Amino acid sequence: MSGSFSSVVVSPPLIRHDVFLNFRGEDTRDNFVSHLRAELRRKKIEAYIDERLGRGEEISSALHKAIEESKIYVLIFSEHYASSTWCLNELTKILECKRKYKRDVIPVFYKVDPSIVRKQGDKYAEAFDGHEQQFKDNIDKVYAWRASLTKAAGISGWDSRAIRPEYTLVTEIVNDILRKLSLSSVSDHQGIIGIDNHIARIQSLLHLDSPAIRFIGIWGMGGIGKTTIARQIYHKLVLQFGSSSLLLNGQEEIERHGIHRIREKCLSELLQGDHTFSGSSFSYERLKRTKVLLILDDVNNWDQLKYLIGDIGNFGQGSRIIVTSRDKQVLKNAKADEIYEVEVMNFEDSLKLFSLSAFKENRPIETYMDLSVKVLNYARGIPLALNALGSLLYGRTREAWESELKKLEMLEKRPDPKIFNVLKLSYDGLDEEQKDIFLDIACFHRGQEEIVVAQTLDSCGFSANIGMDVLKDRCLISVLEGRIVMHDLIQEMGQEIVRQQCVNNPGKRSRLWNVEDIYTVLKKNKGKDAIQCILLDICKIKNVQLHAKTFEKMDNLRMLQFYKSSGYRNDSNVFLASPLESLPDSLKILRWDAFPQRSLPPNFCPENLVRLEMRHCRILEQLWQEDQHLPSLKRLDLSYSWKLTRIPDLSQSPNIEEIFLSDCVRLCKVYSSGFLSKLNSLRLNGCVKLRSLCIPSNILSRSSGSIVLHNCRILETFSICNRTDVVQLYGCSHRSIPPLPEEKRSGRYKYKEAAGTSLSQHDKLRFEFLQGDASTFSVDIIEEKVCPGLEKKEENKKRKCLDVEKKEKKEVCPDLEKKSKEEKKKKMCPDLEKKEKEEKVCPDLEKKEQEEKKSVCPDLEKKEKEEQVCPDIEKKKDQKRRRIQTNSFYVVCRIAKTSTLEC
């Protein structure tokens, strides 16, 4: 037992998500689930939602983990829920966690009878007939799904047919979740040890029964647990207030979004959903009528706090404001009624928290007790350090523990030991790639979307998902609402590791993110081969001129991002003293907004580029003089480059997935001489001079494939082709469009509107949609619309021609009009003379005939009027249906299952 943990009984995992939503996306993602998710966010309830649209039959290990780390499960049963094996597998895992960890389950029956779910009737029966055929070799799995549905449907839940409107249902469900979150005790197995004591003491300071407005400060060092306390207080008290707002990690949010936006967001939430806080006297009057709960976490600047809160008198009676800060003086300056100090954990609580991370139990294994006590002495009761050290030592041998303790002893002997020296042990235990991933996140990616960060790291050649999972296991990062969360102290530790690489010369460090450091390196041309990444907002740096050989010695540079942050309209502050001679061939990610050169340096070999993004380039005319081979390129973005006249043959980038060329107003042609099998997104909106687009690909057969061609006014040739013709449309204009076969006008595919380009004067337009398998792909004309005013213009032209012709004839023969009228009457009615005689005998004869006809055909009068105005009206109606709108051209078509073509 001394060498391993083989006999340890695994206790419940740590809670990372408040709620896990189980649902079938096609039924509810864009309606009920989107409304529920928005309300959960508004109430600051962290919900895990699987964002992947394309899903297989088996759920991933990451999803298994997310289910285990969620406290409440919401099951949304819809009409076609049972057809998804993914949903059924999730359901089975959820019920296992309910039984194993005593978790709460909330069923929601969305437009489906609970009895149908319980007994698997109707659509559920059809779905299970299919499952039994598909899994006949594993029929026990199907029986397990049936049992899970029966059990889940027997739990008391919410029926959408009984509670209307939908908004009321969503509100009731969220309030139910809040009640369950607030009533459930914060137990030891969640890793939040001793928090009940903190909450009880803070509640006593809040004087919740008093009608007065009270402001409470929570003060303590970094890593002590202030954010956790703030979140738990919010969930416990939120139902007692009319409206609420919770800002977590305030310093980070202010840096990312700006303090004005954060203030508007908080005040808008307090006004219960208003998207803009006008600051008008009426807005403040509304606030004064409302009892609010406002919690601001991690605000360490007095001016910022003053701006965020404003005058406390603006809030309604009984309101409570809670602010956490590392700086006690900030809370004193704000005149907090009480300041609560969060002290370090005592020995017993420290031992419990450490044991949960190191042993997955409430107590250490007996043979490790002596080593555990030593670790606690170094962690000094700081929760962040206890979690980090416990995660580092979990599952390791006694010898490994002793080795790590020796490192801690060395740190203790330093004259000024800091907490990040203790945290650094977790970093030291990573392999080289994991260290690179950690440092990249600490320096560049904290707070960004997890998916975007993973894509960036993958582009740099790392195994992003594996590496990030290791960082999560070591408590170095976490994910909240899809974004990377890293504690301030851990980020500071990572950035300090980089700074220590060369304290006095930033040009010899691996990563540059500080504006002053980058300015020094660029201005004095101090960049060395140690530099791997540079990230700079080019609107925030002082004016700096680059030398022709600025990047010459940066042989290991893999990421160079000179970007313009949103909201900045001014030009780049980075200039060229002379044209760049080269860029490092090692570059994998190159982003340079407002690139100040007509083309990329001729000596630059871009074979390693994965992403090339150069937006808002006013000078750029072309990428290279000659086409370059770009085997690794996945993303090309040259949008808003107004002088760009050509791009290379895209066949040189066989792995390209995204092409963005929006508003390249001088670009005439986009083409590929080879087939692009991975192309998923093509945006050419605003390319007003584009005449030809020819890209052989299967983009429109992809579920997420998208082509956008808004405002391509003179497009003549548009070709998207594969191997075998299915549908070809030639000469598409307002004058002619070949009729599609009747079988192509039907189908059960979803359709998107393909809204379009101005093509009224271009009869040469050519559309090609070519695809190999007719059974999986089709383009169906669902609706063709006529240009507003087009028919009217044609009628006016005809009238003018007729008027001229009449005038000429009248000059030759003055009685021509009278004679022609008589002739027309005779043609229309050969028995005219006979009828006139009959009318003299019986004046009401015609009236009687009309009444007889009307009794046979009630709509006779309407039809006769239409025929008088236009004898060929039925024919014209049919032609109108088969026309395409030309001045604002669009065809509504079915293209695969969810692909979009936007013209």
Coordinates of N, CA, C and O in Angstrom, one line a residue, residues 8-12 14 187-193 347-365 369 372 376:
V8 N -7.7 2.6 -3.0 CA -8.5 3.7 -2.6 C -9.9 3.7 -3.2 O -10.0 3.5 -4.4
V9 N -10.9 4.0 -2.4 CA -12.2 4.1 -2.9 C -12.4 5.5 -3.4 O -12.2 6.5 -2.7
V10 N -12.8 5.6 -4.7 CA -13.0 7.0 -5.3 C -14.2 7.6 -4.8 O -15.3 7.1 -4.8
S11 N -14.1 8.8 -4.2 CA -15.2 9.6 -3.8 C -15.8 10.5 -4.9 O -15.2 10.6 -5.9
P12 N -16.9 11.1 -4.7 CA -17.6 11.9 -5.8 C -16.6 13.0 -6.3 O -15.8 13.6 -5.5
L14 N -15.2 16.6 -7.9 CA -15.5 18.0 -7.6 C -16.5 18.5 -8.5 O -16.6 18.1 -9.7
S187 N -21.3 20.6 0.8 CA -20.7 19.5 1.5 C -19.2 19.3 1.2 O -18.7 19.9 0.2
D188 N -18.6 18.6 2.0 CA -17.1 18.4 1.9 C -16.7 17.9 0.6 O -15.6 18.2 0.1
H189 N -17.4 16.9 0.0 CA -17.0 16.3 -1.2 C -16.9 17.2 -2.4 O -16.3 16.9 -3.4
Q190 N -17.4 18.5 -2.3 CA -17.3 19.4 -3.3 C -16.0 20.2 -3.3 O -15.7 20.9 -4.2
G191 N -15.2 20.0 -2.3 CA -14.0 20.7 -2.2 C -14.1 22.1 -1.7 O -13.1 22.8 -1.7
I192 N -15.2 22.5 -1.2 CA -15.4 23.8 -0.7 C -15.5 23.7 0.8 O -16.6 23.8 1.4
I193 N -14.4 23.5 1.5 CA -14.3 23.2 2.9 C -14.4 24.5 3.7 O -13.8 25.5 3.4
F347 N -6.1 23.8 10.5 CA -5.4 22.6 10.1 C -6.4 21.5 9.6 O -6.2 20.8 8.6
E348 N -7.5 21.4 10.3 CA -8.5 20.3 10.0 C -9.1 20.5 8.6 O -9.2 19.6 7.8
D349 N -9.5 21.8 8.3 CA -10.1 22.1 7.0 C -9.0 21.9 5.9 O -9.3 21.5 4.8
S350 N -7.8 22.4 6.2 CA -6.7 22.2 5.2 C -6.5 20.8 4.9 O -6.3 20.4 3.7
L351 N -6.5 19.9 5.9 CA -6.2 18.5 5.7 C -7.3 17.9 4.9 O -7.1 17.1 4.0
K352 N -8.6 18.3 5.1 CA -9.7 17.8 4.3 C -9.6 18.2 2.8 O -9.7 17.3 1.9
L353 N -9.3 19.5 2.6 CA -9.2 20.0 1.2 C -8.1 19.3 0.5 O -8.2 18.9 -0.7
F354 N -6.9 19.2 1.2 CA -5.8 18.6 0.5 C -6.1 17.1 0.2 O -5.7 16.6 -0.9
S355 N -6.7 16.4 1.1 CA -7.0 15.0 1.0 C -7.9 14.7 -0.2 O -7.8 13.8 -1.0
L356 N -8.9 15.6 -0.4 CA -9.8 15.5 -1.6 C -9.1 15.6 -2.9 O -9.4 14.9 -3.8
S357 N -8.0 16.4 -3.0 CA -7.3 16.5 -4.2 C -6.2 15.4 -4.3 O -6.0 14.9 -5.4
A358 N -5.6 15.1 -3.2 CA -4.5 14.1 -3.3 C -4.9 12.7 -3.2 O -4.2 11.8 -3.8
F359 N -6.0 12.4 -2.5 CA -6.5 11.0 -2.3 C -7.9 10.7 -2.7 O -8.3 9.6 -2.7
K360 N -8.6 11.8 -3.1 CA -10.0 11.7 -3.4 C -10.8 11.1 -2.3 O -11.9 10.4 -2.5
E361 N -10.4 11.4 -1.1 CA -11.1 11.0 0.2 C -11.0 12.2 1.1 O -10.2 13.1 1.0
N362 N -11.8 12.1 2.2 CA -11.8 13.2 3.2 C -10.6 13.2 4.2 O -10.3 14.1 4.8
R363 N -9.9 12.0 4.2 CA -8.7 11.9 5.1 C -7.6 11.2 4.3 O -7.8 10.5 3.3
P364 N -6.3 11.5 4.6 CA -5.2 10.9 4.0 C -5.1 9.4 4.3 O -5.6 8.9 5.3
I365 N -4.5 8.7 3.4 CA -4.1 7.3 3.7 C -3.1 7.3 4.8 O -2.2 8.1 4.9
M369 N 0.2 10.0 6.0 CA -0.2 11.1 6.9 C 0.9 12.0 7.3 O 0.8 13.2 7.3
S372 N 1.7 14.2 4.4 CA 0.6 15.2 4.2 C 0.7 16.3 5.1 O 0.5 17.5 4.7
L376 N 1.1 20.4 4.2 CA 0.2 21.4 4.8 C 1.0 22.6 5.4 O 0.6 23.7 5.3

